[in-house]
Structure formats: C-alpha cells, structure tokens
mmCIF file with all atom_site columns, C-alpha atoms in Angstrom:
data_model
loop_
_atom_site.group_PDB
_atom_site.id
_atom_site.type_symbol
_atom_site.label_atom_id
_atom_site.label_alt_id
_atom_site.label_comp_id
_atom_site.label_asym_id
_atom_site.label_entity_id
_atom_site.label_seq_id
_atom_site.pdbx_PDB_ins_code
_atom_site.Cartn_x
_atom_site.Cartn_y
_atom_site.Cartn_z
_atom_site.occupancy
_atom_site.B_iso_or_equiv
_atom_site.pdbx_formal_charge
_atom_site.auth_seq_id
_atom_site.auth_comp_id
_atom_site.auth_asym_id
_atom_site.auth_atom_id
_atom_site.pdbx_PDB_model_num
ATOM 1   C CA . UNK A 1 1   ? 19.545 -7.189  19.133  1.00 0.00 ? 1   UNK A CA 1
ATOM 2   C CA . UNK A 1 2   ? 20.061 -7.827  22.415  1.00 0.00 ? 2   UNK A CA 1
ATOM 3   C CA . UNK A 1 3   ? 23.427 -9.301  23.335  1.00 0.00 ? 3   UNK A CA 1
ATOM 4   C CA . UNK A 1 4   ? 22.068 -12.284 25.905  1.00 0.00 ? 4   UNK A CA 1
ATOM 5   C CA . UNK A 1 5   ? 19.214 -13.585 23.820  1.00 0.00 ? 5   UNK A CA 1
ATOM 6   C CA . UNK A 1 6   ? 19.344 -16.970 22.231  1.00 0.00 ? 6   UNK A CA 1
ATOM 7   C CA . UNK A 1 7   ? 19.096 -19.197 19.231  1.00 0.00 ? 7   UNK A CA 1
ATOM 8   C CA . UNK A 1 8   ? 16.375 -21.172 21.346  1.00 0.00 ? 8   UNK A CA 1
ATOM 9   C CA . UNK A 1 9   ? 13.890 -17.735 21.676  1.00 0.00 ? 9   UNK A CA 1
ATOM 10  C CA . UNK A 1 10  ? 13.639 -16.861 18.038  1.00 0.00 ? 10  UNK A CA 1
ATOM 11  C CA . UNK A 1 11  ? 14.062 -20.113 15.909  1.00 0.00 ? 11  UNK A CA 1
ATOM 12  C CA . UNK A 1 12  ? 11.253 -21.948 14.123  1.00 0.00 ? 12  UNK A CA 1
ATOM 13  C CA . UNK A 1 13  ? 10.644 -25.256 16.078  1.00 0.00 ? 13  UNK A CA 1
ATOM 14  C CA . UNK A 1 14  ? 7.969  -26.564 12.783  1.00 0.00 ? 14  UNK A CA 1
ATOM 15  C CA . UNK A 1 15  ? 10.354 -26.404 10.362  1.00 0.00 ? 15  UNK A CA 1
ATOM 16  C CA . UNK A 1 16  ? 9.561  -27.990 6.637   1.00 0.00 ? 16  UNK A CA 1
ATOM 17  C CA . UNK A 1 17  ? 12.563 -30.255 5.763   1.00 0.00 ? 17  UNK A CA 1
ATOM 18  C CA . UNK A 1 18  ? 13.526 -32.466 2.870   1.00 0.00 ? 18  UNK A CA 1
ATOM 19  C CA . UNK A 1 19  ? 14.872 -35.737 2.169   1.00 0.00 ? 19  UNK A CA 1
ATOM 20  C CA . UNK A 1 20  ? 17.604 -36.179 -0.142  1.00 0.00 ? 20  UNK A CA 1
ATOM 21  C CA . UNK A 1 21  ? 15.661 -38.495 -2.479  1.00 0.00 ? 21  UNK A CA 1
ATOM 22  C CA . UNK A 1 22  ? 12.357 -36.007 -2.753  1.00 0.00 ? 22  UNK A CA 1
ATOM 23  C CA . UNK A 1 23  ? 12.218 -34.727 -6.458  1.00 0.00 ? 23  UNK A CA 1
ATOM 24  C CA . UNK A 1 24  ? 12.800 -31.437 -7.394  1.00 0.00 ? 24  UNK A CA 1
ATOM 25  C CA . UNK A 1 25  ? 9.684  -30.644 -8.695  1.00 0.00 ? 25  UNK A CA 1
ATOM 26  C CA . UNK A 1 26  ? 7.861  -32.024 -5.170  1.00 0.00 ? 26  UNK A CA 1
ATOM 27  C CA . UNK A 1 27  ? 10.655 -29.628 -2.908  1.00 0.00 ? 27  UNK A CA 1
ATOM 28  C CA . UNK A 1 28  ? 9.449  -26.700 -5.061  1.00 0.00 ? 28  UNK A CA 1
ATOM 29  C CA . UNK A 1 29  ? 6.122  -27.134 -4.204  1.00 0.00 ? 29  UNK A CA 1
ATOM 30  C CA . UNK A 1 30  ? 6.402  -27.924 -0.707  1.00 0.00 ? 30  UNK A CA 1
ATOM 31  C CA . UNK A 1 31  ? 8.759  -24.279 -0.707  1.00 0.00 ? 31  UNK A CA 1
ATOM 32  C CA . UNK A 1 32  ? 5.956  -22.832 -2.193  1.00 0.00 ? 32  UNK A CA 1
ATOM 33  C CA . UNK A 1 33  ? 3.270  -23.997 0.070   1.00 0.00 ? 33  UNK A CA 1
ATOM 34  C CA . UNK A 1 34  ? 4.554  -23.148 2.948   1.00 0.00 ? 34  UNK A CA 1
ATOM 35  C CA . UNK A 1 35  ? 6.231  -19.927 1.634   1.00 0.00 ? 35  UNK A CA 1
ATOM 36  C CA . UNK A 1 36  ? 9.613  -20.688 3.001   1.00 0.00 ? 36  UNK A CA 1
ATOM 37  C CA . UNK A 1 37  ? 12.673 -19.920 0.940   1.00 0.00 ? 37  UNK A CA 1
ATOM 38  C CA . UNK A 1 38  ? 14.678 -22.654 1.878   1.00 0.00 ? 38  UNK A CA 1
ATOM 39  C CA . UNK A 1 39  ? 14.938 -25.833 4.433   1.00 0.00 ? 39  UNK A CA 1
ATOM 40  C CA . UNK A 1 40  ? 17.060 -28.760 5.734   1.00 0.00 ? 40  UNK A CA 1
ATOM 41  C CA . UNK A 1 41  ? 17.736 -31.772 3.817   1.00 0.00 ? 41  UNK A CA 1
ATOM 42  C CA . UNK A 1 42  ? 17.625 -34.646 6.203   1.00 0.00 ? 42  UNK A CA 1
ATOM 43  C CA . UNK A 1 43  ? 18.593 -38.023 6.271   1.00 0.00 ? 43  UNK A CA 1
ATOM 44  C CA . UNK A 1 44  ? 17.194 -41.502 7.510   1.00 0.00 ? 44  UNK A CA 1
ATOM 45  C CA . UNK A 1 45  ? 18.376 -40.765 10.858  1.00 0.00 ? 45  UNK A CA 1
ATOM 46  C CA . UNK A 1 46  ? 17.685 -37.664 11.213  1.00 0.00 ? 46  UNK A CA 1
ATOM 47  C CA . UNK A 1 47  ? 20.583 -35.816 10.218  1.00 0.00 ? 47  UNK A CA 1
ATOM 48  C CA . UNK A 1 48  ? 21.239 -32.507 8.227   1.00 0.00 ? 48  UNK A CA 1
ATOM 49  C CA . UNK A 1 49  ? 23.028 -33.301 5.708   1.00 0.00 ? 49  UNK A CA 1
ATOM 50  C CA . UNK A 1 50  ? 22.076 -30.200 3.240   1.00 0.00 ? 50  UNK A CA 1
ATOM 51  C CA . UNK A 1 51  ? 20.342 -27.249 2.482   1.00 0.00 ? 51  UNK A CA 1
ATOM 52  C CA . UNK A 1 52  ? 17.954 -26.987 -0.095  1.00 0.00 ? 52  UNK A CA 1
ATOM 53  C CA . UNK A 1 53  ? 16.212 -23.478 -1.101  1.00 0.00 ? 53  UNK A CA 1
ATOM 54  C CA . UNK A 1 54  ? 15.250 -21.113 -3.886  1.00 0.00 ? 54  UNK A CA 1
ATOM 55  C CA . UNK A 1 55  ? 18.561 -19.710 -4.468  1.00 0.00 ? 55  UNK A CA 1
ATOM 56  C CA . UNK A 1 56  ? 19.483 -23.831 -5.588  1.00 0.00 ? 56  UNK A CA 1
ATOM 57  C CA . UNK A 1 57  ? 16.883 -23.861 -7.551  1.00 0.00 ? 57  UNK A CA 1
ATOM 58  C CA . UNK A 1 58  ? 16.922 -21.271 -9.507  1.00 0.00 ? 58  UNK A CA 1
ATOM 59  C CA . UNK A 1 59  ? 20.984 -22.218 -10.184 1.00 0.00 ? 59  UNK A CA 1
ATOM 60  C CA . UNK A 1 60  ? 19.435 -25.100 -12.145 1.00 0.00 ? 60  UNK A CA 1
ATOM 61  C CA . UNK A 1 61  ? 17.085 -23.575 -13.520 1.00 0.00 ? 61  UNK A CA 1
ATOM 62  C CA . UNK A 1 62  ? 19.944 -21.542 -14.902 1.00 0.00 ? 62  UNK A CA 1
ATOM 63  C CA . UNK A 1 63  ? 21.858 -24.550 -16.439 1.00 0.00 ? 63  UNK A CA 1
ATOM 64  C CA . UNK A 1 64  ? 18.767 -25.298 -19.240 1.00 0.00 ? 64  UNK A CA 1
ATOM 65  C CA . UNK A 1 65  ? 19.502 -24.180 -22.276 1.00 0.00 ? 65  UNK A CA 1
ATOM 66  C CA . UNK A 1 66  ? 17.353 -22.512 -24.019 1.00 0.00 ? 66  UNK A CA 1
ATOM 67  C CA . UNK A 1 67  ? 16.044 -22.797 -27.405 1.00 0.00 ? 67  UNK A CA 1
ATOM 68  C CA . UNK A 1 68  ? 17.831 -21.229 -30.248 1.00 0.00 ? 68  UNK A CA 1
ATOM 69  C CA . UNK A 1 69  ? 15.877 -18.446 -31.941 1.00 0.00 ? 69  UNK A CA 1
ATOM 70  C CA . UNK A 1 70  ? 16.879 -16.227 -34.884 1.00 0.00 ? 70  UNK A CA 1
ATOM 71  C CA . UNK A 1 71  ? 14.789 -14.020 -36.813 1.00 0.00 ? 71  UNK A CA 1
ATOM 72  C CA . UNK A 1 72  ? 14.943 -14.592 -40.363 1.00 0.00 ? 72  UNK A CA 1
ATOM 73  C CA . UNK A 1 73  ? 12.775 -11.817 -42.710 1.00 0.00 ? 73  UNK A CA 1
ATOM 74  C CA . UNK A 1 74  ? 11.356 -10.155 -39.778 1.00 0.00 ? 74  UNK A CA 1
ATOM 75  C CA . UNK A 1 75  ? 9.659  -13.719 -38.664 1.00 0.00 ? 75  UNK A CA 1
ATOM 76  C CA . UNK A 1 76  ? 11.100 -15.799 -35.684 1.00 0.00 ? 76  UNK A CA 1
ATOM 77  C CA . UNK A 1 77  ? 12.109 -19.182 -36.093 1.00 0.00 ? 77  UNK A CA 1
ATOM 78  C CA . UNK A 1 78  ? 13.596 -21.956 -33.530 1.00 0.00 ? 78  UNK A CA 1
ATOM 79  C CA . UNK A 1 79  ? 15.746 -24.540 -34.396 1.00 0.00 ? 79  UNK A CA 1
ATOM 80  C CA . UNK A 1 80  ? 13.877 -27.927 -33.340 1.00 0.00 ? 80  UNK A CA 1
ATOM 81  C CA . UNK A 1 81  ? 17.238 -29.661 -32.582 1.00 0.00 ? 81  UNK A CA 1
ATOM 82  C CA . UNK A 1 82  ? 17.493 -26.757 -30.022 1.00 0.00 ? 82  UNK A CA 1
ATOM 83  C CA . UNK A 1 83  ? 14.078 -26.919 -28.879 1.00 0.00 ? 83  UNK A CA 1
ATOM 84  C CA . UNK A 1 84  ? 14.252 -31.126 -28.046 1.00 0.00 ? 84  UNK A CA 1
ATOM 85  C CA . UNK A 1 85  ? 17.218 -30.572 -26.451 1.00 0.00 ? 85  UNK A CA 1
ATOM 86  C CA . UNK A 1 86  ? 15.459 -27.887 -23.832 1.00 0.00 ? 86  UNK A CA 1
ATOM 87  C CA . UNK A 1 87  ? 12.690 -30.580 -23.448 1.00 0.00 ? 87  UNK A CA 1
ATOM 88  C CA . UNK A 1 88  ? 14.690 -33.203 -22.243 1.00 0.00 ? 88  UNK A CA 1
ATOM 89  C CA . UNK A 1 89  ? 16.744 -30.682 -20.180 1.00 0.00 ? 89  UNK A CA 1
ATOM 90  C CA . UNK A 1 90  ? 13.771 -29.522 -18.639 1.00 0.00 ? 90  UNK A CA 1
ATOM 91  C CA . UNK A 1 91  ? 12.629 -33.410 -18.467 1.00 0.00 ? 91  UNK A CA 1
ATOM 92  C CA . UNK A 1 92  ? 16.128 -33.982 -16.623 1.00 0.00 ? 92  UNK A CA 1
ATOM 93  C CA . UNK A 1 93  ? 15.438 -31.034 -14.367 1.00 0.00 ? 93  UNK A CA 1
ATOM 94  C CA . UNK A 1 94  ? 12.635 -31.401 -12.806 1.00 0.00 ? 94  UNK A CA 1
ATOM 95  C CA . UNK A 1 95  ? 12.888 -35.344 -12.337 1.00 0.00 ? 95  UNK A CA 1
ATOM 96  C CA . UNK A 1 96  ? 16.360 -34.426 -10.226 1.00 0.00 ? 96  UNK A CA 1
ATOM 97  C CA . UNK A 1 97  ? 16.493 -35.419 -6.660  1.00 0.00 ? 97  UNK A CA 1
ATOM 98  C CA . UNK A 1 98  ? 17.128 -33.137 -3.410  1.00 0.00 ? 98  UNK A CA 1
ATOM 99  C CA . UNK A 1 99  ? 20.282 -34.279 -3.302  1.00 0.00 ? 99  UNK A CA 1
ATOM 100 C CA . UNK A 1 100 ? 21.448 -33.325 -6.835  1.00 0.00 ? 100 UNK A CA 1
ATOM 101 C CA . UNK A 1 101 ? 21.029 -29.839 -5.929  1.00 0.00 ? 101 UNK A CA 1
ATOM 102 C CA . UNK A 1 102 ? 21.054 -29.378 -2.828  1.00 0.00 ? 102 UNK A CA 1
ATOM 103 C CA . UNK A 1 103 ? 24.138 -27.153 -0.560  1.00 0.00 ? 103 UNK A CA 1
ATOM 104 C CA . UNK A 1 104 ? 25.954 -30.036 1.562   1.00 0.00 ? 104 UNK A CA 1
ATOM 105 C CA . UNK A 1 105 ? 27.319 -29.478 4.587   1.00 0.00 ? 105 UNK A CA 1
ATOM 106 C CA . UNK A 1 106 ? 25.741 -26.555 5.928   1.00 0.00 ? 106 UNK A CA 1
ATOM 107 C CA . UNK A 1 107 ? 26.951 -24.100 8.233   1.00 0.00 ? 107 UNK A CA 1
ATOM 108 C CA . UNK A 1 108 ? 24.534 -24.575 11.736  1.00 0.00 ? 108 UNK A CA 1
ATOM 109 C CA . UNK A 1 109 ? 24.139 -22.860 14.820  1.00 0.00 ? 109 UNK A CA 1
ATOM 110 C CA . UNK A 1 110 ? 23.122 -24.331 18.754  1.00 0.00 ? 110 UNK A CA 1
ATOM 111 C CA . UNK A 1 111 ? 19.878 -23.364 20.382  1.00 0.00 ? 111 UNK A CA 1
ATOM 112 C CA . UNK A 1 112 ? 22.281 -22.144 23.030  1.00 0.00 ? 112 UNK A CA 1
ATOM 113 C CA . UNK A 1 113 ? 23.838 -19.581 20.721  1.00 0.00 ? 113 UNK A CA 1
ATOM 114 C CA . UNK A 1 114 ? 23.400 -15.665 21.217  1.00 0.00 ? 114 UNK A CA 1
ATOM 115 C CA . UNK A 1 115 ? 21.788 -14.250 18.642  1.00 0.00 ? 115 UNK A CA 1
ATOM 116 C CA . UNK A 1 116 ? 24.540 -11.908 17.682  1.00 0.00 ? 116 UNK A CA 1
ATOM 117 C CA . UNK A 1 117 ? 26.777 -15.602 17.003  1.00 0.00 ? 117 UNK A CA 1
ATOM 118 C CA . UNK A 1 118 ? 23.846 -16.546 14.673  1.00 0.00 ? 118 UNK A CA 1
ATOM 119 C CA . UNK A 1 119 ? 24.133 -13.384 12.654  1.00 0.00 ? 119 UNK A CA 1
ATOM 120 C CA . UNK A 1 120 ? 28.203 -13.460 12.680  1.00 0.00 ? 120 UNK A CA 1
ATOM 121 C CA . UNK A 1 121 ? 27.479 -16.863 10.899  1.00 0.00 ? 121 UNK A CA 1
ATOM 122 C CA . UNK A 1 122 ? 25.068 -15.857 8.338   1.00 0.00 ? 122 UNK A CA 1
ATOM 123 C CA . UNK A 1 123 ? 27.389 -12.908 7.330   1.00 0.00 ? 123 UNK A CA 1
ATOM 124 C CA . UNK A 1 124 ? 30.626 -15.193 7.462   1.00 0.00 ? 124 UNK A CA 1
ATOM 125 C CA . UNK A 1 125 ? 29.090 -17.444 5.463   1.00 0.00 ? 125 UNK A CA 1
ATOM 126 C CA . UNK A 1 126 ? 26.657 -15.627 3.089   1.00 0.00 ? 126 UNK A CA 1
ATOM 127 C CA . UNK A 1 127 ? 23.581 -17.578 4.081   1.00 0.00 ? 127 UNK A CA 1
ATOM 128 C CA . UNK A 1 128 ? 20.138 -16.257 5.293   1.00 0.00 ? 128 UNK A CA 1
ATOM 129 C CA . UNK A 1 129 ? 19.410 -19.234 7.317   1.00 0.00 ? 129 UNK A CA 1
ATOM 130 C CA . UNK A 1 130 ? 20.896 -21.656 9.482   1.00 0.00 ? 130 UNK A CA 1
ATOM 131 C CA . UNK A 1 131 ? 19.499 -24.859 11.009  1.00 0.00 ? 131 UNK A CA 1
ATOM 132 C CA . UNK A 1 132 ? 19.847 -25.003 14.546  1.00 0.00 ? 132 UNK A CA 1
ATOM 133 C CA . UNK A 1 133 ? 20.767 -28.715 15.930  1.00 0.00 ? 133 UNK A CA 1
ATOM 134 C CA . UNK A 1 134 ? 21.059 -30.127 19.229  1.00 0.00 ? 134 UNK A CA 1
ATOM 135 C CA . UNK A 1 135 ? 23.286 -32.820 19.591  1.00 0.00 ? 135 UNK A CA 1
ATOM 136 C CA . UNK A 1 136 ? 22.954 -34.427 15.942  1.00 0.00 ? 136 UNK A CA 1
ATOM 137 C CA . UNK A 1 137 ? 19.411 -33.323 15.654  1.00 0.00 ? 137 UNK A CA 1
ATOM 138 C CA . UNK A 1 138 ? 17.475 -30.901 13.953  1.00 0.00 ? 138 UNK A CA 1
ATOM 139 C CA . UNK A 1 139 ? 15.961 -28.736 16.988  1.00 0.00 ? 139 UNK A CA 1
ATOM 140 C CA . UNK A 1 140 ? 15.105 -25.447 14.438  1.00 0.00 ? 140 UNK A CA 1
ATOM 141 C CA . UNK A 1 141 ? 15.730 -23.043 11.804  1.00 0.00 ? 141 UNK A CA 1
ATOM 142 C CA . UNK A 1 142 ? 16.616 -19.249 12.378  1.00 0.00 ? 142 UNK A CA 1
ATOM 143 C CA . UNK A 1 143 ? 16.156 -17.195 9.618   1.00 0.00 ? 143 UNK A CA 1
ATOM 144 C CA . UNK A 1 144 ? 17.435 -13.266 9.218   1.00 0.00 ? 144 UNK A CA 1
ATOM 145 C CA . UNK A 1 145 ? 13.907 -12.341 9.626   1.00 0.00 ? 145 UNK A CA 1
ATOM 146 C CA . UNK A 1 146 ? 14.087 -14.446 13.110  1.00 0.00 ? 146 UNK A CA 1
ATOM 147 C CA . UNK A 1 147 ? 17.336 -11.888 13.691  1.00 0.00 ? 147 UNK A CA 1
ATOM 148 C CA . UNK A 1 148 ? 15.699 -8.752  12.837  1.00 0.00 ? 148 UNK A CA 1
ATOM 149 C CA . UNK A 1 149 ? 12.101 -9.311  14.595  1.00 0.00 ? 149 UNK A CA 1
ATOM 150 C CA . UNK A 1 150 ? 14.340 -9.509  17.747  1.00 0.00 ? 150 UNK A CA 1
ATOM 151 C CA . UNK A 1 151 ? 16.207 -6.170  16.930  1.00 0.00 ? 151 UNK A CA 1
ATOM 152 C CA . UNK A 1 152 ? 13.680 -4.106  16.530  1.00 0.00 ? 152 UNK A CA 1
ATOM 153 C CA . UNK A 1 153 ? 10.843 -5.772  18.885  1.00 0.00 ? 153 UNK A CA 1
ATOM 154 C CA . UNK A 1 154 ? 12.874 -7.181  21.729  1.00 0.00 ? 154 UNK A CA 1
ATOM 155 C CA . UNK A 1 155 ? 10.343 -6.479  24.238  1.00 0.00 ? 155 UNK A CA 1
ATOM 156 C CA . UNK A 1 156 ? 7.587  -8.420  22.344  1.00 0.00 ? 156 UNK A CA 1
ATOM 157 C CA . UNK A 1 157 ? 9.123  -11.924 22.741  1.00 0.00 ? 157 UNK A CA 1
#
C-alpha cells in the first residue's frame, strides 16, 4: 500500500446509511440489497452517530432463546411455554430500531488520511470499516477491501 495515498482515492462516496429509528428488519434488508456488511447510522443532521452491520445483527440474533426440546421415547417434543416465549422474542427482535443495536460512537477516519492511518485504525480498533467524515459530515466509507485493492493494484487507481 503505498505510503502517500489517501482516504479520499479509495473510499466509497455512495455509501448506504441508516437512521437510528429504521427497524431492524428494514436495515437487514437494505444490507442485503446492496450486499454491504455494514453502514453509518446517521442522524437528523447529518451526523454519524453509529455503526450498524452484520456482526450487530447477528449479536441479537444471538440473545433469542430458543425453544426447549427434549426427546422423550425416541420422539421430540417442545415445551409450548418455551416456544411462545421465542415468538415474542423474535416479535421483539425484529420490531427493534437501528439504534437498539447499533455500535455508538464509531471510530472514523479523514479523507485526508494515508491509507496506512486507515488500516492502523481498523487493527487498533478491530473494525473492518470506518466512515470517513469531513468536518461533521459523512464524506465516505473505506472498507478493508478499499485497503487491499490499493495494495495489490496501486497502479490501477
């Protein structure tokens, strides 16, 4: 990666982003859609307030308890006190907002960054994307991929 390149050269300038009070369930389509694996939350102004991607997602996901099954003379049986209880989990779940799940304050990087700044963050900080602001404002997102297209194809941008 060369040393001199910037934030501004690799990032993603259409980047899908969320508002806090989007539902779950609407977030993880708009993920899917687009086939992103994560984006900025924003607020009314603007603002990133939060990230919001699969990794959060499936951490819910994770939290639902699921139904209680024994087997009982070789056949299978649930408890249904278990099984309502995983309904209106998963009810609870997917009716969340953004902002129930999503990673405040996240770590964010200038478009006049060097690349190699970028990637000290990301490793620092265990995250595989960063938004990129100017001033206040969302200008981007760079993503590892963004990081490793420019290592090993610096020529081609």
């Amino acid at each position: 990666m060369p040393r001199e390149m910037l934030v501004r050269e690799v990032m993603t300038t259409d980047v899908v982003t969320f508002t806090p009070e989007e539902t779950v369930e609407v977030a993880t389509r708009r993920l899917l859609d687009r086939d992103v694996d994560g984006a900025p939350v924003v607020d009314a102004e603007g603002r990133v307030i939060g990230m919001l991607g699969s990794d959060d997602l499936l951490v819910q996901e994770t939290q639902l308890h699921y139904p209680t099954v024994f087997s009982l003379f070789g056949a299978y049986l649930e408890l249904p006190s278990s099984h309502r209880r995983f309904e209106a989990e998963l009810r609870r779940a997917v009716a969340a907002v953004v902002s129930d799940v999503m990673t405040r304050d996240p770590v964010t990087c200038g478009p006049d960054d060097t690349l190699e700044r970028a990637a000290t963050l990301m490793h620092e900080h265990g995250v595989s994307r960063l938004p990129v602001l100017e001033g206040s404002r969302l200008a981007g997102i760079v993503a590892r991929g963004d990081l490793l297209r420019a290592l090993i194809a610096p020529t081609e941008r």
